[in-house]
XYZ file of C-alpha atoms in Angstrom:
611
model
C -13.973 -111.473 141.278
C -14.373 -108.057 139.303
C -14.472 -110.101 135.882
C -16.882 -112.106 137.441
C -18.938 -109.668 138.359
C -18.617 -107.900 134.642
C -19.640 -111.057 133.233
C -22.850 -111.137 135.262
C -23.595 -107.723 134.347
C -23.325 -108.227 130.495
C -27.136 -108.144 130.300
C -26.914 -104.198 130.568
C -25.389 -104.286 126.893
C -28.432 -104.169 125.182
C -29.994 -101.694 126.757
C -27.474 -99.452 126.634
C -27.240 -100.002 122.528
C -30.994 -98.953 122.808
C -30.625 -95.765 124.576
C -27.678 -94.536 122.859
C -29.790 -93.424 119.825
C -31.561 -90.583 122.020
C -30.390 -87.459 121.149
C -29.836 -84.338 123.303
C -31.193 -81.190 124.670
C -29.555 -78.121 124.705
C -31.013 -77.467 128.012
C -29.003 -76.990 131.049
C -29.606 -79.620 133.856
C -29.682 -78.209 137.153
C -27.277 -80.067 139.657
C -29.080 -83.203 141.041
C -30.378 -82.644 144.718
C -27.548 -84.265 147.102
C -29.788 -86.750 148.566
C -28.979 -87.802 152.228
C -29.952 -91.093 154.143
C -30.068 -91.858 157.502
C -26.638 -93.192 159.143
C -26.625 -97.212 159.283
C -26.731 -98.075 163.232
C -26.415 -101.225 165.329
C -27.700 -101.261 168.888
C -27.786 -97.556 168.983
C -24.401 -96.778 167.756
C -23.008 -95.484 164.437
C -22.200 -98.041 162.065
C -21.900 -96.784 158.467
C -21.489 -93.404 157.354
C -23.946 -92.108 154.962
C -23.340 -92.021 150.961
C -24.037 -88.664 149.314
C -23.798 -88.967 145.386
C -20.870 -86.972 144.159
C -21.916 -83.489 142.524
C -21.545 -84.176 138.531
C -22.642 -81.232 136.406
C -24.166 -82.733 133.275
C -24.455 -80.483 130.049
C -25.171 -80.893 126.327
C -21.783 -80.839 125.714
C -20.506 -83.235 128.029
C -23.699 -85.674 128.261
C -22.813 -88.229 125.700
C -19.158 -88.718 126.977
C -20.599 -89.173 130.712
C -22.966 -91.672 129.113
C -20.079 -93.209 127.545
C -17.703 -93.247 130.643
C -20.723 -94.542 132.866
C -21.335 -97.201 130.421
C -17.852 -98.526 130.308
C -17.719 -98.207 134.343
C -20.713 -100.252 134.469
C -18.935 -103.113 132.017
C -15.981 -102.738 134.395
C -18.033 -103.243 137.431
C -16.894 -100.070 139.025
C -20.618 -99.021 140.476
C -19.911 -96.635 143.319
C -16.399 -96.234 143.942
C -16.141 -92.608 142.991
C -17.433 -89.727 140.907
C -16.183 -91.916 137.604
C -18.373 -94.782 138.675
C -21.295 -95.883 136.885
C -24.204 -95.109 139.454
C -23.264 -91.618 140.293
C -22.929 -90.963 136.803
C -26.447 -92.513 135.606
C -27.871 -90.790 138.721
C -26.542 -87.450 137.328
C -27.844 -88.275 133.821
C -31.327 -89.061 134.831
C -31.563 -84.971 135.649
C -30.837 -84.537 131.827
C -34.477 -85.313 130.113
C -32.322 -86.638 126.988
C -30.849 -89.381 128.945
C -33.468 -90.131 131.363
C -34.144 -93.658 129.961
C -30.656 -94.590 129.394
C -30.255 -93.031 132.780
C -32.699 -95.097 134.467
C -31.641 -98.250 133.094
C -28.126 -97.673 133.904
C -28.902 -97.178 137.724
C -30.810 -100.013 137.949
C -28.214 -102.218 136.368
C -25.545 -100.559 138.560
C -27.848 -101.259 141.688
C -27.936 -104.803 140.430
C -24.467 -105.091 139.820
C -23.239 -103.599 143.135
C -25.615 -105.718 145.020
C -24.323 -108.798 143.599
C -20.644 -107.699 143.895
C -21.188 -107.132 147.623
C -22.879 -110.308 148.272
C -19.708 -111.768 146.676
C -17.323 -109.820 148.852
C -19.696 -110.186 151.975
C -18.791 -113.872 151.264
C -14.879 -113.359 151.359
C -14.622 -111.267 154.429
C -13.003 -113.731 156.368
C -10.229 -114.324 153.390
C -9.556 -111.117 152.082
C -8.799 -108.128 154.782
C -10.316 -105.387 152.509
C -13.655 -107.296 151.518
C -15.469 -105.799 154.886
C -14.502 -102.171 153.880
C -15.859 -102.490 150.473
C -19.153 -104.002 151.733
C -19.617 -101.165 154.294
C -19.462 -98.571 151.541
C -21.680 -100.898 148.977
C -24.212 -101.265 152.290
C -23.838 -97.308 152.685
C -24.613 -96.778 149.016
C -27.574 -99.127 148.830
C -29.411 -98.080 151.749
C -29.613 -94.469 150.104
C -30.250 -95.579 146.595
C -32.396 -98.731 147.202
C -33.668 -99.057 150.356
C -37.232 -99.636 149.262
C -36.031 -103.230 147.402
C -36.785 -106.394 149.568
C -33.438 -107.953 148.465
C -31.329 -104.780 149.507
C -33.323 -104.953 152.985
C -32.013 -108.585 153.144
C -28.747 -107.557 152.255
C -28.325 -104.684 154.875
C -29.942 -107.325 157.717
C -27.014 -109.670 156.758
C -24.554 -106.809 157.182
C -26.039 -105.406 159.968
C -25.087 -109.416 161.320
C -21.782 -108.849 160.029
C -21.548 -105.552 161.885
C -22.888 -106.809 165.369
C -20.305 -109.997 165.121
C -17.320 -107.170 164.638
C -18.350 -105.383 167.500
C -18.902 -108.167 169.675
C -15.210 -109.618 168.614
C -13.931 -105.780 169.270
C -15.480 -105.954 172.718
C -13.944 -109.754 173.029
C -10.552 -108.229 171.902
C -10.636 -105.184 174.763
C -11.796 -107.344 177.397
C -8.471 -109.927 176.356
C -6.019 -107.117 176.175
C -7.672 -106.126 179.883
C -7.119 -109.989 181.125
C -10.689 -110.598 181.153
C -10.944 -113.907 179.544
C -14.453 -114.797 181.100
C -13.485 -118.443 181.834
C -15.670 -118.941 184.766
C -18.965 -116.781 182.681
C -19.391 -113.417 182.807
C -19.012 -110.592 179.992
C -15.246 -111.580 179.451
C -13.724 -112.197 176.199
C -15.245 -115.620 175.592
C -18.546 -114.578 175.871
C -18.466 -111.850 173.356
C -16.626 -114.279 170.919
C -19.507 -116.802 171.305
C -21.970 -114.290 170.871
C -20.188 -113.295 167.437
C -20.049 -116.641 166.168
C -23.581 -117.272 167.297
C -24.546 -114.422 164.461
C -22.197 -116.115 161.909
C -20.372 -119.370 162.366
C -17.641 -118.860 160.038
C -16.566 -115.749 161.603
C -12.961 -115.739 161.377
C -12.415 -113.074 163.620
C -14.436 -114.423 166.587
C -12.303 -117.933 166.084
C -9.509 -116.456 166.548
C -10.631 -114.197 169.291
C -11.377 -117.897 170.627
C -8.099 -119.403 170.013
C -6.366 -116.127 171.737
C -8.583 -116.593 174.762
C -7.483 -120.350 174.993
C -3.834 -119.382 174.083
C -4.031 -116.835 177.455
C -5.418 -119.658 179.647
C -2.572 -121.759 178.311
C 0.017 -118.822 179.448
C -1.319 -119.019 182.613
C -1.319 -122.772 183.113
C 2.208 -122.378 181.637
C 2.836 -119.390 183.894
C 1.729 -121.475 186.861
C 4.170 -124.616 185.765
C 6.891 -122.215 185.849
C 5.802 -121.656 189.705
C 5.840 -125.534 190.356
C 2.021 -125.123 190.790
C 1.031 -128.109 188.647
C -2.264 -128.446 190.204
C -3.224 -124.655 189.365
C -1.814 -125.226 186.150
C -4.292 -128.165 185.132
C -6.759 -126.156 186.503
C -6.131 -123.514 184.247
C -5.786 -126.199 181.175
C -9.140 -127.772 181.929
C -10.811 -124.341 181.458
C -8.737 -123.862 178.442
C -10.075 -127.245 176.816
C -13.404 -126.093 177.463
C -12.837 -123.583 174.515
C -12.210 -125.186 171.449
C -12.544 -128.657 172.304
C -11.719 -129.801 168.808
C -8.331 -128.179 168.579
C -5.433 -129.543 169.858
C -3.725 -126.598 171.411
C -4.659 -127.849 174.892
C -3.270 -131.503 174.765
C -0.099 -129.805 173.006
C 0.332 -127.502 175.988
C -0.313 -130.415 178.470
C 2.196 -132.444 176.643
C 4.665 -129.419 177.086
C 3.874 -128.962 180.683
C 4.067 -132.549 181.549
C 7.189 -132.970 179.723
C 8.843 -129.738 181.801
C 7.348 -131.584 185.023
C 8.964 -134.668 184.362
C 12.203 -132.833 183.740
C 12.384 -131.054 186.920
C 11.193 -133.942 188.916
C 14.092 -136.158 187.003
C 16.482 -133.179 188.073
C 15.552 -132.957 191.536
C 15.863 -137.091 191.706
C 19.318 -136.689 190.341
C 20.252 -133.963 192.562
C 19.177 -136.305 195.611
C 21.114 -139.107 194.347
C 24.063 -136.975 194.007
C 23.813 -135.734 197.424
C 23.962 -139.029 198.611
C 27.587 -139.340 198.203
C 28.301 -136.259 200.144
C 30.165 -136.634 203.686
C 28.218 -134.131 205.234
C 24.227 -133.547 205.509
C 24.301 -135.405 202.230
C 20.837 -137.589 203.325
C 19.140 -134.280 204.823
C 19.854 -132.612 201.314
C 18.620 -135.913 199.130
C 15.480 -135.829 201.752
C 15.117 -132.082 200.677
C 14.904 -133.206 197.012
C 12.563 -135.786 197.566
C 10.064 -133.285 199.809
C 9.995 -130.926 196.816
C 9.318 -134.057 194.469
C 6.558 -135.003 196.567
C 5.156 -130.975 196.418
C 5.145 -131.322 192.644
C 5.080 -134.947 191.557
C 1.823 -136.443 190.412
C 0.180 -138.841 192.663
C 2.174 -142.238 193.133
C 4.963 -140.882 190.689
C 7.653 -143.520 190.591
C 10.428 -140.856 190.729
C 9.882 -140.311 194.502
C 9.332 -143.943 195.136
C 12.938 -144.201 193.574
C 14.215 -141.577 195.210
C 12.965 -142.810 198.729
C 14.373 -146.188 198.123
C 17.641 -144.683 197.469
C 17.460 -142.447 200.737
C 16.577 -145.802 202.420
C 19.503 -147.576 200.844
C 22.104 -144.830 201.740
C 20.580 -144.631 205.643
C 21.295 -148.553 205.636
C 23.265 -149.431 203.073
C 25.983 -146.362 201.862
C 25.816 -146.433 198.023
C 24.762 -149.929 197.915
C 21.790 -152.457 197.750
C 20.932 -155.548 199.169
C 22.072 -158.578 197.885
C 24.172 -156.528 195.544
C 28.148 -158.219 194.950
C 31.073 -156.040 194.576
C 34.746 -156.409 195.138
C 37.083 -153.291 196.068
C 40.540 -152.671 194.370
C 43.644 -153.508 196.316
C 46.272 -150.562 195.868
C 48.966 -153.212 195.071
C 46.862 -154.878 192.140
C 43.915 -157.287 192.467
C 40.923 -157.496 194.287
C 39.088 -158.198 197.335
C 37.037 -161.467 197.897
C 33.511 -160.914 196.574
C 31.445 -159.210 198.812
C 27.482 -159.680 199.500
C 25.402 -156.812 200.933
C 23.271 -158.308 203.379
C 19.974 -156.253 204.424
C 19.808 -154.772 207.716
C 16.479 -155.910 210.186
C 16.043 -157.602 213.290
C 16.442 -161.198 214.990
C 16.633 -163.334 218.233
C 20.240 -164.343 218.808
C 20.804 -167.671 220.768
C 18.909 -170.754 221.471
C 15.549 -170.889 222.957
C 14.910 -173.338 225.444
C 14.172 -176.924 224.706
C 16.295 -176.718 221.489
C 17.663 -180.075 221.004
C 21.641 -180.137 221.287
C 21.881 -176.437 222.776
C 23.883 -175.341 225.626
C 23.810 -172.419 228.336
C 26.525 -171.102 226.345
C 23.892 -170.092 223.951
C 21.804 -168.255 226.155
C 20.004 -166.579 227.094
C 18.344 -165.430 223.600
C 18.589 -161.317 223.233
C 16.786 -159.249 220.213
C 19.577 -157.957 218.265
C 18.455 -154.898 215.733
C 21.213 -154.124 212.944
C 20.501 -150.350 211.984
C 22.442 -150.971 208.668
C 23.298 -153.129 206.240
C 26.533 -155.033 206.018
C 28.769 -156.941 203.464
C 29.998 -160.427 204.279
C 32.389 -161.854 201.403
C 30.393 -164.304 199.645
C 32.894 -167.265 200.457
C 35.288 -168.062 203.412
C 38.375 -166.513 202.509
C 40.536 -168.989 199.887
C 43.765 -170.165 199.655
C 44.459 -167.922 197.039
C 43.361 -164.901 198.254
C 45.459 -165.410 201.533
C 48.618 -166.318 199.519
C 48.292 -162.799 197.760
C 48.218 -161.081 201.532
C 51.757 -163.111 202.299
C 53.224 -162.049 198.896
C 52.409 -158.458 199.640
C 53.355 -158.145 203.433
C 55.713 -160.835 203.997
C 53.391 -162.036 206.655
C 54.106 -165.270 208.929
C 51.075 -166.851 209.784
C 51.041 -168.773 213.435
C 51.489 -172.208 211.564
C 54.349 -170.992 209.934
C 56.235 -169.684 212.631
C 55.188 -172.938 214.986
C 56.155 -175.079 212.288
C 53.080 -177.396 212.957
C 49.181 -177.706 212.716
C 46.299 -180.144 213.446
C 45.503 -182.292 210.381
C 43.083 -185.189 209.807
C 44.642 -188.492 209.871
C 43.074 -190.678 207.515
C 44.145 -194.145 209.360
C 42.786 -193.344 212.740
C 40.151 -190.730 211.764
C 41.451 -188.711 214.184
C 42.954 -184.963 214.158
C 46.844 -185.281 214.756
C 49.559 -182.577 215.154
C 51.793 -182.706 212.178
C 54.999 -180.754 211.259
C 55.621 -178.775 208.255
C 51.874 -177.858 207.970
C 50.372 -174.591 207.598
C 47.898 -172.227 205.627
C 49.305 -173.726 202.368
C 48.452 -177.130 202.859
C 44.855 -178.628 203.216
C 43.226 -180.779 205.637
C 45.633 -183.711 204.936
C 48.787 -181.506 205.096
C 48.961 -181.503 201.698
C 49.585 -178.817 199.007
C 46.307 -177.124 199.055
C 44.791 -175.522 195.675
C 43.844 -172.046 195.558
C 39.984 -172.241 195.429
C 40.424 -174.228 198.873
C 39.336 -172.221 201.990
C 42.588 -171.237 203.977
C 42.565 -173.438 207.141
C 45.852 -173.704 209.848
C 45.156 -169.926 210.498
C 44.711 -168.681 213.809
C 42.032 -166.191 214.800
C 45.010 -163.352 214.999
C 45.933 -164.369 211.278
C 42.287 -163.916 210.358
C 42.207 -160.496 212.006
C 45.632 -159.351 210.304
C 44.358 -160.309 206.652
C 41.498 -158.027 207.494
C 43.331 -155.304 208.452
C 45.324 -155.581 205.320
C 42.492 -155.369 203.247
C 41.056 -152.168 205.323
C 44.688 -150.721 204.802
C 44.866 -151.739 200.884
C 41.115 -150.778 199.983
C 40.635 -147.647 202.624
C 37.413 -149.522 203.920
C 36.838 -150.638 207.179
C 37.255 -154.553 206.566
C 36.986 -156.811 209.639
C 36.097 -160.137 210.966
C 32.653 -160.433 211.962
C 31.115 -159.981 215.159
C 29.237 -163.198 216.588
C 26.206 -161.563 216.293
C 27.000 -160.530 212.584
C 27.625 -164.178 212.038
C 24.669 -165.443 213.487
C 22.197 -163.049 211.814
C 23.904 -163.895 208.586
C 23.532 -167.547 208.923
C 19.983 -167.631 209.968
C 18.722 -165.375 207.134
C 15.809 -165.017 208.734
C 14.962 -168.387 210.039
C 14.027 -168.743 213.475
C 14.269 -172.999 213.233
C 17.387 -174.643 214.966
C 19.330 -174.727 211.204
C 19.476 -172.311 208.558
C 17.545 -174.764 206.269
C 15.064 -175.395 208.801
C 14.768 -178.832 211.027
C 15.753 -182.438 209.969
C 17.858 -183.354 207.171
C 19.351 -180.987 205.169
C 17.704 -180.538 201.437
C 20.375 -181.627 198.831
C 23.060 -179.463 197.925
C 23.042 -177.335 201.127
C 26.481 -177.550 202.174
C 29.666 -179.495 202.917
C 28.232 -181.139 206.245
C 28.727 -184.521 207.796
C 25.953 -186.956 206.108
C 25.269 -190.519 206.708
C 26.058 -191.028 203.066
C 29.748 -189.459 203.111
C 32.910 -191.713 202.793
C 36.165 -191.157 203.332
C 39.124 -192.218 201.058
C 39.393 -195.100 203.412
C 36.114 -195.924 203.708
C 35.187 -194.300 206.682
C 31.861 -192.970 207.821
C 30.579 -190.408 210.104
C 29.362 -191.803 213.380
C 27.065 -188.650 214.370
C 25.992 -187.294 210.836
C 22.989 -186.264 209.387
C 20.796 -189.384 208.265
C 20.356 -189.785 204.441
C 22.312 -186.773 203.428
C 25.196 -187.072 201.235
C 27.396 -184.260 199.957
C 30.441 -185.821 198.094
C 33.162 -184.563 200.174
C 35.543 -185.381 202.900
C 37.406 -182.563 204.157
C 36.931 -179.128 202.898
C 35.346 -178.724 199.603
C 36.513 -175.689 197.319
C 34.449 -172.511 198.278
C 31.109 -171.996 196.468
C 30.393 -175.029 195.477
C 27.127 -175.423 197.205
C 23.617 -173.759 197.441
C 24.019 -170.627 199.073
C 21.583 -169.134 201.995
C 18.820 -166.469 201.414
C 21.056 -163.851 201.924
C 23.493 -165.012 199.010
C 26.476 -166.654 201.086
C 28.167 -169.721 200.915
C 29.063 -172.208 203.403
C 27.742 -170.634 206.216
C 26.914 -173.878 207.852
C 29.599 -176.232 206.700
C 32.895 -176.366 205.163
C 34.932 -175.023 207.536
C 34.202 -173.173 211.074
C 35.089 -169.412 210.915
C 36.906 -167.190 213.683
C 34.693 -164.178 214.551
C 35.768 -160.928 216.438
C 34.237 -161.782 219.685
C 36.080 -162.940 223.042
C 35.020 -166.302 224.410
C 32.285 -165.708 227.147
C 30.545 -168.693 228.767
C 26.697 -167.251 228.052
C 25.249 -163.919 226.964
C 25.027 -162.230 230.280
C 26.395 -158.912 230.177
C 26.809 -158.872 226.294
C 26.315 -156.282 224.151
C 22.286 -155.480 223.251
C 23.187 -154.585 219.787
C 25.621 -156.195 216.835
C 28.940 -155.328 218.385
C 31.852 -158.062 219.025
C 32.171 -158.388 222.849
C 35.716 -157.758 223.533
C 38.042 -157.950 226.615
C 41.217 -156.485 226.352
C 43.849 -159.167 226.499
C 41.413 -161.931 225.839
C 43.127 -165.303 224.981
C 40.022 -167.187 223.933
C 38.342 -166.356 220.627
C 34.792 -167.502 219.608
C 34.147 -170.017 216.684
C 30.944 -170.142 214.916
C 29.316 -172.183 211.849
C 29.752 -176.165 211.355
C 32.592 -177.466 209.268
C 32.880 -180.548 207.456
C 33.836 -182.574 210.419
C 30.992 -181.213 212.579
C 28.451 -183.118 214.491
C 24.723 -181.706 213.495
C 24.380 -180.174 216.757
C 27.279 -177.990 215.852
C 25.944 -176.894 212.452
C 23.092 -175.217 214.324
C 23.014 -171.355 213.561
C 23.305 -170.859 217.727
C 26.009 -173.210 218.044
C 29.476 -171.316 219.465
C 32.551 -172.632 220.810
C 35.646 -170.900 222.058
C 39.567 -171.700 221.504
C 42.522 -170.148 222.044
C 43.266 -167.563 219.808
C 46.772 -169.301 218.760
C 44.367 -172.379 217.402
C 45.129 -173.402 214.250
C 43.682 -177.003 212.543
C 41.957 -178.435 209.291
C 38.629 -177.491 210.340
C 38.683 -173.727 211.228
C 39.097 -170.830 208.343
C 37.508 -167.458 208.478
C 35.833 -164.874 206.300
C 35.639 -160.790 206.250
C 32.790 -158.324 206.626
C 32.805 -154.792 205.249
C 30.766 -151.730 206.673
C 28.578 -149.753 204.569
């Protein structure tokens, strides 16, 4: 910068050469009278100190040396730095007559150089920390030595504006230190910084002040977020966004706060889910975490919806969800039958008046409410699954101890008693495949299998109650059949259809008109389309034992889903149609009572598990 100023001032060289030949006088020049200029002020406050030229004594002996020193300082751009600068030296030399002309030219050139240099430094005050101090010094000098010049007055006005801006920035910084940001108007920091920028739009100090004010508002937002007051945080961010709309600081802060908020919400969700497995007060703890989420989460936040859903599921399903499939491990190895979680809800149990094929045993109807979901085995228990139970426990089923069971006779089309038939045999008395539903089992055999599962898994496995069976069979339908009315859709299940044929060519005398399922006798489990709850063969394949004792009607029956059991009852309830049942016996409300020791080729069972 100084080299540039020196180049600009090279025009003074010719004048200096011309004056150099002027002789010197013997007379001693009196000391130049100190000139005192008024102090520069802005709005009544002292802004710039007065400048007094240094006292330099000029004599005949030193005049030439001082003139040469002044020329060198002028060429070096050192105009008013100290008593060795060009301006004070030339001003002193003006009082020495032999040097007056040369000194007057030097003073003019020094003023021109100082003004040029000061203007350059004024443009650098935002980049160079020391530039403003040099400008202030130059302005103080110029006010003393050249106040009458128009260009100097214009420069001093510029300096005044800079000084005003500096004062406004100082006031803004002081307000900011007191916490008076002024975000809602008034004489806070923001107002002062904006006044400074109105004077000079490039004012770096004022711009930095605005950024500091913005940061203060952002800090308030972050403090509010730390208190989990996100509404207040957003209020502060909105105010901060008005300070420097073009900057990205608020957007970044909003992103940080949103991330921290989402993280906190996620922590609460995880804590709520973890609480659900606690045996005591887990649901209440989870609800507390949900309430916390609802206080701090944005409207319609999916995390709150998720946890609310998990809590609802925990209340009604434990750790499961509706229609979930699962198995439990057995202590002795292997797995339980595949279980399906059915939803909780309400239904009307029994057959309404006027339903074709219904009997008084299916009435009076009653409303049943399920407070919790329930897991049903997806299919009837198979021969292979029952075999694992027998092998593990050496259990002897009723048909094995008795030595016979009821099988289907292909020649007569009737059910007959046959010896040496037990659970290992099919409907004809032949060895059964492992994927067939186990038959030739009594109600007590079925209960023994369920109790074994409970012992092996630590969970409550049991036979379903009548209410549970009918609820799962209907799966939301109020019609006579699970599928509605009339002929079942193709693939519904192993039912009696007019299109079915026995191995000997026999047809059903009472069957669903136009239906064919391709089976005569029990079919492998899971072959046909499941119902709406995901369970197979609820209305067909084999009828199934349930936990209830037989009662001739529903008068005085439990008003909930519990099994209706009398101590020592000898008759148990059978539910669901079979491969050999008449259409009326396939209705959802159909029920029958049999001796608990009954075994035949039409009855099997499935299990349920409490959640």
